[in-house]
CSV table of C-alpha atoms in Angstrom, one decimal:
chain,number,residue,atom,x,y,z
A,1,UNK,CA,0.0,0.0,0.0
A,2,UNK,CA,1.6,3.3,-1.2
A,3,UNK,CA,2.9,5.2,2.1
A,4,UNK,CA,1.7,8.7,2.7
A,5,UNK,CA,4.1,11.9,4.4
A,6,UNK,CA,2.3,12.2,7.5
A,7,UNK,CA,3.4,10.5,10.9
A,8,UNK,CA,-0.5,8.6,11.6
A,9,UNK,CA,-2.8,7.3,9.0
A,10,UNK,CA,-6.5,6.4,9.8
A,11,UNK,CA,-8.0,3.5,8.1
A,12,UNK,CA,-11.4,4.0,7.1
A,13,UNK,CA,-13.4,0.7,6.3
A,14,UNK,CA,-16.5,2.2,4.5
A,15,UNK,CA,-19.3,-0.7,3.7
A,16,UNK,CA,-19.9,-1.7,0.1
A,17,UNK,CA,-23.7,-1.2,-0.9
A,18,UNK,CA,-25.5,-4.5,-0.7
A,19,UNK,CA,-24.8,-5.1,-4.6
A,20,UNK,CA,-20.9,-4.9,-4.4
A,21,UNK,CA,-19.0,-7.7,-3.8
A,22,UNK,CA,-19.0,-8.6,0.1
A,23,UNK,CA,-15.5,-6.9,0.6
A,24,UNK,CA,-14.9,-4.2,2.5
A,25,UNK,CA,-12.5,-0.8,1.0
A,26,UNK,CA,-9.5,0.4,3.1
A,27,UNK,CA,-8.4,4.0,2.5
A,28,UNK,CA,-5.2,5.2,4.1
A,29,UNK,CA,-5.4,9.2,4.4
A,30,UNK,CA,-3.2,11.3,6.6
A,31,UNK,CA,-4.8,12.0,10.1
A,32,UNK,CA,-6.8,15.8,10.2
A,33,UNK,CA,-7.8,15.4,6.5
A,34,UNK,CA,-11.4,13.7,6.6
A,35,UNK,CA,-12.9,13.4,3.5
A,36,UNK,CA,-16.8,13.4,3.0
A,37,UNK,CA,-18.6,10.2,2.9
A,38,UNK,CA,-21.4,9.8,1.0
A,39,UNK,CA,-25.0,10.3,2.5
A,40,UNK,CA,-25.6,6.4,2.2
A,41,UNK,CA,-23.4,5.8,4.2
A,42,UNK,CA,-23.3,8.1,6.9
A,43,UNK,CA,-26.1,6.4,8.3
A,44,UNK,CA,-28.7,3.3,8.0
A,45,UNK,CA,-32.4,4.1,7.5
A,46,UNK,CA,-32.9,2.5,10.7
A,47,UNK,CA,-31.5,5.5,12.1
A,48,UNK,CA,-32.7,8.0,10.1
A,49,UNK,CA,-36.0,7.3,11.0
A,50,UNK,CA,-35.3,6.8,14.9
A,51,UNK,CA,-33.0,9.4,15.7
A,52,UNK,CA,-32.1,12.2,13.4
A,53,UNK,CA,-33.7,15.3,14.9
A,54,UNK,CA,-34.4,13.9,17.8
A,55,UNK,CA,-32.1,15.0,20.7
A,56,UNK,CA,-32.8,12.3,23.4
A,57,UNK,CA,-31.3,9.5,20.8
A,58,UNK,CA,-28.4,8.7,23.0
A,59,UNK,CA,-30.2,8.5,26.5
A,60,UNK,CA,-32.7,6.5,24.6
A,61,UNK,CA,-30.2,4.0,23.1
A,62,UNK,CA,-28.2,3.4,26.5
A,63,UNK,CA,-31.8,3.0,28.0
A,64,UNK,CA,-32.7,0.1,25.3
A,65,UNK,CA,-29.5,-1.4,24.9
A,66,UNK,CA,-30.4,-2.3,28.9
A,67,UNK,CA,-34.2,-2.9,28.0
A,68,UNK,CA,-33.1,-5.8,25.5
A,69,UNK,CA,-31.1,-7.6,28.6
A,70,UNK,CA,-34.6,-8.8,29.7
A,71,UNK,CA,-35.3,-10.7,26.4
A,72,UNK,CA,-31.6,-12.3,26.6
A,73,UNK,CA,-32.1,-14.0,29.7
A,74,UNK,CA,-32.1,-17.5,28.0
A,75,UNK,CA,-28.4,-16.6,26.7
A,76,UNK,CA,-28.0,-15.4,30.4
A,77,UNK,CA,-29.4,-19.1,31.8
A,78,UNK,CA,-26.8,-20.9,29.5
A,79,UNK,CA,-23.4,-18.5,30.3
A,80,UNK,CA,-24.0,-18.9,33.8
A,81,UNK,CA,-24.0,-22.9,33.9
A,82,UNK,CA,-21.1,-23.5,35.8
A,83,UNK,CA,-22.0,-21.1,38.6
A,84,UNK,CA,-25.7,-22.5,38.8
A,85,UNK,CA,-24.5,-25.7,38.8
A,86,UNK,CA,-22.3,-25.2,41.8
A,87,UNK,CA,-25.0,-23.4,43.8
A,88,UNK,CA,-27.5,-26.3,43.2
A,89,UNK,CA,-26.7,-27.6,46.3
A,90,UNK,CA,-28.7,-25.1,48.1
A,91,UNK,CA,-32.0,-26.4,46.4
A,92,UNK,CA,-30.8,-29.9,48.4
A,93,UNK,CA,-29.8,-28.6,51.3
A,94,UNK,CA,-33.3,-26.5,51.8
A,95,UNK,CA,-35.5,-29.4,50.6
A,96,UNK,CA,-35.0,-31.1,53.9
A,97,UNK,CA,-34.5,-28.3,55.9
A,98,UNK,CA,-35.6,-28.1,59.7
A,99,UNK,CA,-34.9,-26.2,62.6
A,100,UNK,CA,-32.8,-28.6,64.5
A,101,UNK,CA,-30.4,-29.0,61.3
A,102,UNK,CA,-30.2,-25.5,60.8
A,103,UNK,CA,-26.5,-24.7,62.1
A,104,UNK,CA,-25.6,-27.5,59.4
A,105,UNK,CA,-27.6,-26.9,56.3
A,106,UNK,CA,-26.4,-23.2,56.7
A,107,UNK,CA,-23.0,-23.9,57.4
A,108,UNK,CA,-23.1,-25.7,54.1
A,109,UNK,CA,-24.7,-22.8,51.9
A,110,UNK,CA,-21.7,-20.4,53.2
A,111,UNK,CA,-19.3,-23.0,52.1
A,112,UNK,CA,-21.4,-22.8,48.5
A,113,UNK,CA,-21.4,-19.4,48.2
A,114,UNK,CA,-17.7,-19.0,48.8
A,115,UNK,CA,-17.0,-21.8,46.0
A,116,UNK,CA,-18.6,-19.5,43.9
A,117,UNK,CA,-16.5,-16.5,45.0
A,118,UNK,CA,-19.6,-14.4,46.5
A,119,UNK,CA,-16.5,-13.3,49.3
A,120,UNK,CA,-16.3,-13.6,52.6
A,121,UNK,CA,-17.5,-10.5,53.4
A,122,UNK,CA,-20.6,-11.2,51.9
A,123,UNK,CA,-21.2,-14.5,52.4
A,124,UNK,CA,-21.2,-14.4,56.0
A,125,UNK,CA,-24.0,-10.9,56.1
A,126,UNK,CA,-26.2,-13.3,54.2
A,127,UNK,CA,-25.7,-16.7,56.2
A,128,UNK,CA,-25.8,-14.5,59.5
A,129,UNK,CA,-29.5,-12.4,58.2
A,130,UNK,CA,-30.6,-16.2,57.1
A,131,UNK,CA,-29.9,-17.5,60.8
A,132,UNK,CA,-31.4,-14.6,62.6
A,133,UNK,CA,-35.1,-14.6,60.2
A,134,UNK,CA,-34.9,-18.3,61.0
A,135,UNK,CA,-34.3,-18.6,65.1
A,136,UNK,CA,-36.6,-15.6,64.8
A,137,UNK,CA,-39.6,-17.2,63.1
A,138,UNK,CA,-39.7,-15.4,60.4
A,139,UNK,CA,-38.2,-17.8,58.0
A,140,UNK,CA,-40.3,-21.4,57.9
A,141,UNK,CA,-39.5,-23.2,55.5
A,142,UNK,CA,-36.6,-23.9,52.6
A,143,UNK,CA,-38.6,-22.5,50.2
A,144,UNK,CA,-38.9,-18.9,51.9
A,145,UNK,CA,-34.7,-19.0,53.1
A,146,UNK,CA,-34.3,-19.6,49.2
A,147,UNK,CA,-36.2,-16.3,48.4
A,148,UNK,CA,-35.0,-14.7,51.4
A,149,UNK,CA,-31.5,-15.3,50.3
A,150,UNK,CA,-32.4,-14.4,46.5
A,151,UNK,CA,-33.6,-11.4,47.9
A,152,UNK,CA,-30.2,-10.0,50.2
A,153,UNK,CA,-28.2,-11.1,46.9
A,154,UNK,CA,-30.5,-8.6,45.1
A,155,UNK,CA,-30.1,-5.7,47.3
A,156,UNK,CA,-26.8,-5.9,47.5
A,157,UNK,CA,-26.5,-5.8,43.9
A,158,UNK,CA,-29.0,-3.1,43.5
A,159,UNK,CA,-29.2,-1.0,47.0
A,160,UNK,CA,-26.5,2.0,45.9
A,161,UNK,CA,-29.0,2.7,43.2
A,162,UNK,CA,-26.2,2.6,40.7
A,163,UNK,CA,-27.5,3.0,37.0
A,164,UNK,CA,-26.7,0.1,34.7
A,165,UNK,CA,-27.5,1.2,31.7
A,166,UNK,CA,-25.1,3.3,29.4
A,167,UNK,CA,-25.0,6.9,30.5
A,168,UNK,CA,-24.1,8.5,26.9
A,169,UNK,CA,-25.1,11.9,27.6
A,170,UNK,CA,-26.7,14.3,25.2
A,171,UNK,CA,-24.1,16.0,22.8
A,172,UNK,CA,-22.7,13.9,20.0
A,173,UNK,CA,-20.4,11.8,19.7
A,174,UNK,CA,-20.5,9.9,23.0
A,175,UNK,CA,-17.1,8.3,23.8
A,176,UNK,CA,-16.7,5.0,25.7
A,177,UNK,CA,-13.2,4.0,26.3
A,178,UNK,CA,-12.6,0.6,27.3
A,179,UNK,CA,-9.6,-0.2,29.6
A,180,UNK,CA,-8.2,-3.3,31.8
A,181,UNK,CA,-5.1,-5.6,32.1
A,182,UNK,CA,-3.4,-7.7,29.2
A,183,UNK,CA,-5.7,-10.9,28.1
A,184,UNK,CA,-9.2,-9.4,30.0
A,185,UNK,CA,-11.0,-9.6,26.5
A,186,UNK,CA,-10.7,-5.4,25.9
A,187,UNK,CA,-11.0,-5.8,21.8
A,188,UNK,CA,-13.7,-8.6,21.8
A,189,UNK,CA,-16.3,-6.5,24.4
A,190,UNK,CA,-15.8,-3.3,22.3
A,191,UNK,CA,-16.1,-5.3,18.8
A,192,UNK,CA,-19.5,-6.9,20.6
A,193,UNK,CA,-20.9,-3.2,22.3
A,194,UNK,CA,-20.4,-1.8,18.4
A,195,UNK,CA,-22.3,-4.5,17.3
A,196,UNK,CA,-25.4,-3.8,19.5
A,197,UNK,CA,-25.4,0.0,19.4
A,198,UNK,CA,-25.3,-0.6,15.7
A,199,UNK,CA,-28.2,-2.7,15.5
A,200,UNK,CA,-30.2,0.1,17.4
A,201,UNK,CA,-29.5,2.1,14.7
A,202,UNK,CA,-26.4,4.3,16.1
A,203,UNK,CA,-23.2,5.5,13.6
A,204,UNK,CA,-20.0,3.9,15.4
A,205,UNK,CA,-16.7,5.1,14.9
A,206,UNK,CA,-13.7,2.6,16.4
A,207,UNK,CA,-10.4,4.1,17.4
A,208,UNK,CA,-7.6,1.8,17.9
A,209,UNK,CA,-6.2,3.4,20.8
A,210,UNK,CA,-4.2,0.0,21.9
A,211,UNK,CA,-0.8,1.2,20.1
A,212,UNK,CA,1.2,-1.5,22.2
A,213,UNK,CA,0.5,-4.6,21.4
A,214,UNK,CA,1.0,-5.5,17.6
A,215,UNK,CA,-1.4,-6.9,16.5
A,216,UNK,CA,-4.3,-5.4,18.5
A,217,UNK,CA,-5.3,-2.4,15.2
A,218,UNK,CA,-5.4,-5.4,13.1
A,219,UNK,CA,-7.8,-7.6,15.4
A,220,UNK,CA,-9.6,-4.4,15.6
A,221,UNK,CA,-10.4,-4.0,12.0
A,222,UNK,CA,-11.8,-7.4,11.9
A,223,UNK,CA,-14.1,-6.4,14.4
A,224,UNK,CA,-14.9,-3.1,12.2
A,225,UNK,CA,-15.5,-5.3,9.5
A,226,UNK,CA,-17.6,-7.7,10.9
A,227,UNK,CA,-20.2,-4.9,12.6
A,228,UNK,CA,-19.8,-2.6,9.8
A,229,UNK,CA,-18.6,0.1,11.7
A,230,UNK,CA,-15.3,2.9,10.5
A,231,UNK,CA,-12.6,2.5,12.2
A,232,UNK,CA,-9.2,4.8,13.1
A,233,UNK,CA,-5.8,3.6,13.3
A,234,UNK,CA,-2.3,4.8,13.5
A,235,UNK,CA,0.2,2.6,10.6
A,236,UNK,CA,3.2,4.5,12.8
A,237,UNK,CA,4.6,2.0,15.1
A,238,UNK,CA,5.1,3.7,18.8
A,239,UNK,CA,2.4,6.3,18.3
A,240,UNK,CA,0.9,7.9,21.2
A,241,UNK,CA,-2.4,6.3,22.1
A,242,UNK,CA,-3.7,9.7,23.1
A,243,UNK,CA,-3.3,11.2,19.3
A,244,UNK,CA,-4.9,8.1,18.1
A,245,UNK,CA,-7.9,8.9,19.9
A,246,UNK,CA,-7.9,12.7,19.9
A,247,UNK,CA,-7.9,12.1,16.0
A,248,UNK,CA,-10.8,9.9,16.2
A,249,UNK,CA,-13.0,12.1,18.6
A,250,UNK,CA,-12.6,15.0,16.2
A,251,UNK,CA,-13.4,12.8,12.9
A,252,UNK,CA,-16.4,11.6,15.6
A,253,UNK,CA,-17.3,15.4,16.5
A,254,UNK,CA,-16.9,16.7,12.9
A,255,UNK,CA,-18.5,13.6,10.7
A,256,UNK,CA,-22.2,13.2,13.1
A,257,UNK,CA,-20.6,10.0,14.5
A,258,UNK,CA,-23.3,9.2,17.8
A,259,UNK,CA,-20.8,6.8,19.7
A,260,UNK,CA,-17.1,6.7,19.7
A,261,UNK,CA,-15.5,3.7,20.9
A,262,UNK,CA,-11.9,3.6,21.7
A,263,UNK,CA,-9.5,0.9,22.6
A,264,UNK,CA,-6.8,1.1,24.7
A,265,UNK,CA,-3.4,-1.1,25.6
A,266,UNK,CA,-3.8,-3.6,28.3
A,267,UNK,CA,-1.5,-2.8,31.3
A,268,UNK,CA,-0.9,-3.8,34.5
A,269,UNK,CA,-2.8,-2.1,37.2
A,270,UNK,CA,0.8,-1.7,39.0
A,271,UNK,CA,2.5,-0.2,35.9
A,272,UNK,CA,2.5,3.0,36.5
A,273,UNK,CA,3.8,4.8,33.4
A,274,UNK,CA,0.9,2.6,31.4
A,275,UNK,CA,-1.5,3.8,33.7
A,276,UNK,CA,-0.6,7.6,33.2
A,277,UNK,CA,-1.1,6.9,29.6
A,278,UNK,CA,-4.6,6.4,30.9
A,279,UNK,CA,-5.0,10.0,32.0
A,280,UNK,CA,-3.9,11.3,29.0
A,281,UNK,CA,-6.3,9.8,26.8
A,282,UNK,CA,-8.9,11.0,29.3
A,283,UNK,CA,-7.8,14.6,29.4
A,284,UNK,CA,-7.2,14.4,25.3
A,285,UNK,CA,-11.3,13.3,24.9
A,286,UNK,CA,-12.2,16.0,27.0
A,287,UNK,CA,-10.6,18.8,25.4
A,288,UNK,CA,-12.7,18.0,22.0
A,289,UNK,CA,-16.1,16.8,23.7
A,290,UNK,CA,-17.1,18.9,27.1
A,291,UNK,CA,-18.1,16.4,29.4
A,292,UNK,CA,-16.3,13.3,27.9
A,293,UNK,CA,-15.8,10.7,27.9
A,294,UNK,CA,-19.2,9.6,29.0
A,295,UNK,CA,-18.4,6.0,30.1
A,296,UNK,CA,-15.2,4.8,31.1
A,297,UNK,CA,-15.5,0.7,31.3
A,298,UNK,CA,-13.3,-1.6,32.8
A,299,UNK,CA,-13.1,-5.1,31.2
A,300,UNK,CA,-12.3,-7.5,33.7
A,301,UNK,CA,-11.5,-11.1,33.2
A,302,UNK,CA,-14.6,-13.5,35.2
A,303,UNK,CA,-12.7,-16.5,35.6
A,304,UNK,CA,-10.2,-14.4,37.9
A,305,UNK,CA,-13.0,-14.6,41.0
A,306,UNK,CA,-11.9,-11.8,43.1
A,307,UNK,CA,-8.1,-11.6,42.5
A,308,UNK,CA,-10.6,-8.7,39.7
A,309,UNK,CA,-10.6,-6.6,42.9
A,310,UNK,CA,-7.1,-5.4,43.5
A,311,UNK,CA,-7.2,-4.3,39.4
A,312,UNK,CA,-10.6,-2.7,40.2
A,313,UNK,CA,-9.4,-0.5,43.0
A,314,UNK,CA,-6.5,0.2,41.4
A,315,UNK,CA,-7.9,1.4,37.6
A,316,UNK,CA,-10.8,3.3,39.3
A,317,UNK,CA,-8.2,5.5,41.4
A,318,UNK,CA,-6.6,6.2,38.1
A,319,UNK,CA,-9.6,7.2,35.6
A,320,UNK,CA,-12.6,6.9,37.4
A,321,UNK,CA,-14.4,3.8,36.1
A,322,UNK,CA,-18.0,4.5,35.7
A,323,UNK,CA,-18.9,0.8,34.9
A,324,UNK,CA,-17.5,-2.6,34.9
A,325,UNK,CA,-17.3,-5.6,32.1
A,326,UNK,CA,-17.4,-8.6,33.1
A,327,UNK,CA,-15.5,-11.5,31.1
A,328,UNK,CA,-15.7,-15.5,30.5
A,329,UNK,CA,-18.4,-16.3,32.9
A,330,UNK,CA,-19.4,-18.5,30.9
A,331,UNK,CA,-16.1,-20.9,31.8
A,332,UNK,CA,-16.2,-20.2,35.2
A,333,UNK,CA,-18.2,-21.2,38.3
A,334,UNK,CA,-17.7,-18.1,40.0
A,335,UNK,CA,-20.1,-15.7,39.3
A,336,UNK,CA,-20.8,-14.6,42.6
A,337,UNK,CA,-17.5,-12.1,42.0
A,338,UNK,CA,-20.6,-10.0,40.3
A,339,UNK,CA,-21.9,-9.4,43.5
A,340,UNK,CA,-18.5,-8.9,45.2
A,341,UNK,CA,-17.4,-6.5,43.2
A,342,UNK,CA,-20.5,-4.3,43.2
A,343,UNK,CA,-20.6,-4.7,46.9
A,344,UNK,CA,-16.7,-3.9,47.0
A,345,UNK,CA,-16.4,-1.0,45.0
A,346,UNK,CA,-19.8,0.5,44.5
A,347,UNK,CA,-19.4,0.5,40.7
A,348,UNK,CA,-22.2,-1.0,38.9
A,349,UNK,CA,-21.3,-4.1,36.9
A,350,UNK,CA,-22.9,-3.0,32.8
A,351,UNK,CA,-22.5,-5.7,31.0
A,352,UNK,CA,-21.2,-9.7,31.4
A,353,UNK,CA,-19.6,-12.1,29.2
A,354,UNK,CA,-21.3,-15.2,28.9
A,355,UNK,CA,-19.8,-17.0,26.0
A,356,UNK,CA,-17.5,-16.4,22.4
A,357,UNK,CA,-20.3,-15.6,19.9
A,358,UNK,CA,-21.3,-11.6,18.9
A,359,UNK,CA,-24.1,-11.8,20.8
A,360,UNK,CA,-23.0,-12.9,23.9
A,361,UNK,CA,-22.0,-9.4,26.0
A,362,UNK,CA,-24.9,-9.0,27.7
A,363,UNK,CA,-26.3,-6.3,28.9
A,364,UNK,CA,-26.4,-7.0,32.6
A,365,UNK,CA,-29.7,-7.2,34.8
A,366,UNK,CA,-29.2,-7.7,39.1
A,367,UNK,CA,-32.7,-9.8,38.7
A,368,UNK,CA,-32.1,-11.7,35.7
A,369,UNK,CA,-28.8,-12.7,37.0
A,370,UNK,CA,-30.0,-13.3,40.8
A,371,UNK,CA,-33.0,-15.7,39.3
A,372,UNK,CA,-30.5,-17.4,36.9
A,373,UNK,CA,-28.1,-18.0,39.3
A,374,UNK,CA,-30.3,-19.5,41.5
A,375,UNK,CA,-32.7,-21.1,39.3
């Protein structure tokens, strides 16, 4: 590909119309000189019917991307196997509950909900409320210590009324930067979140903010390709994350873009030079968008249990996570760290990984999960 005079290149991947061959074209231009798209493509007519003119199109679509979590729940039933399967004991234990066997059967239900990482913390508020309704009367039988515990697992997840739907704001583009350590799944949640905004109708724009890993542009573009969405990279090897995504936001602000989604490297929650990098980027958003970025997530890898927290504590000190990601639940039978880490650092959990296909981030729901879990 010929090689242009400028230091960063963004890659637009504009989508063929449906009579062109299925390919997708790949433009190399200097960064700062956009050129105009055509009006088929600067937006479906999905979207030109839902949104355009219509100023509340963004706190809609973070409001129905969380709606549609109530008809995934069957998707929801079969990510969480492993954790539902080690919390089936309860329904045994319970079945032949009685009051003389009570120091037993709940002894037993702590030990279950510590398997599946629900913490120690937690685990013992909830055996210890359990015991008191029980030697108090107010619990008589398994079937009302199930709801009762259904119900504490609820609140916790729910009582700092913490909003788990997207918070995109009102002035376009919105910008979500995704962040977390090396091998959380980064790339594949923000290839999946383009895919469902753009099926509600929203014009994505990707920047590949992850400038240290190699091959993380290209993996990228594949996800650009696949959800049909442009994309901004930088060919220049060591470029600075932060002009990656400043160039991106403006192309965003300047071309109508409604969400921008930028990647970012994986670091270490202890490496401290990465982590300023992290600040930048920040600071370089909100110089082009008052106000943004409007959601900062942090991708976190499920099958970690609560070894996710130190990471947590440590990214939101940093940049100010305003909602979590959870990964690879699906593998793992702890799925109480949901609960943990909402509990923990007060920073509700917006979506959950419950398997490898483009449908499977979830948005999350505290009932949906809390009746799954313990179905």
């Amino acid at each position: 590909m010929a090689s242009v005079p400028s230091r960063h290149y963004f890659s637009l991947m504009q989508p063929v119309s449906s009579n062109a061959p299925s390919t997708n074209k790949v433009f190399n231009i200097p960064l700062g000189r956009f050129p105009s798209l055509p009006t088929s493509h600067c937006c479906s007519s999905r979207f030109r019917c839902s949104a355009t003119g219509q100023t509340g199109f963004l706190t809609r679509l973070g409001r129905l991307i969380k709606e549609k979590a109530k008809s995934d729940v069957d998707k929801l039933f079969s990510g969480f196997t492993k954790t539902r399967d080690n919390l089936a004991v309860i329904d045994e234990l319970l079945l032949y509950w009685n009051l003389s066997d009570t120091d037993r059967v709940l002894d037993e239900l702590e030990e279950a909900l510590l398997v599946a990482d629900f913490g120690p913390k937690i685990t013992i508020k909830i055996v210890e409320s359990l015991r008191d309704d029980i030697y108090a009367g107010k619990l008589k039988s398994g079937t009302e210590i199930k709801t009762a515990l259904k119900r504490s697992v609820l609140d916790l997840l729910t009582k700092k009324s913490m909003k788990t739907e997207l918070q995109l704001g009102f002035r376009k583009p919105a910008v979500i930067m995704i962040v977390g350590v090396n091998g959380g799944g980064k790339t594949t949640s923000l290839g999946k979140l383009a895919n469902r905004l753009k099926k509600e109708g929203a014009k994505i724009l990707l920047a590949a903010g992850d400038t240290f890993r190699a091959a993380a542009s290209d993996q990228l573009e594949i996800w650009a390709e696949r959800t049909e969405c442009e994309i901004v990279v930088a060919e220049k090897e060591n470029a600075k994350a932060a002009t990656v995504i400043t160039q991106a936001v403006k192309r965003g602000k300047e071309q109508g873009f409604d969400v921008v989604l930028c990647d970012t490297s994986g670091r270490l929650h202890t490496n401290y030079s990465l982590m300023e990098e992290l600040i930048a980027c920040k600071k370089a958003i909100g110089k082009i968008v008052s106000g943004a970025p409007n959601e900062i997530l942090l991708v976190l890898d499920g099958t970690t249990g609560l070894n996710m927290l130190p990471q947590a504590r440590e990214f939101n000190d940093v940049v100010g996570i305003t909602g979590l990601v959870l990964t690879k639940l699906d593998g793992s039978a702890r799925g109480g760290c949901v609960v943990s880490v909402v509990d923990e650092l007060g920073i509700p959990v917006k979506f959950v990984g419950v398997g490898e296909g483009i449908e499977d981030l979830q948005p999350f729901d505290a009932e949906a999960f809390v009746d799954v879990v313990f179905s």
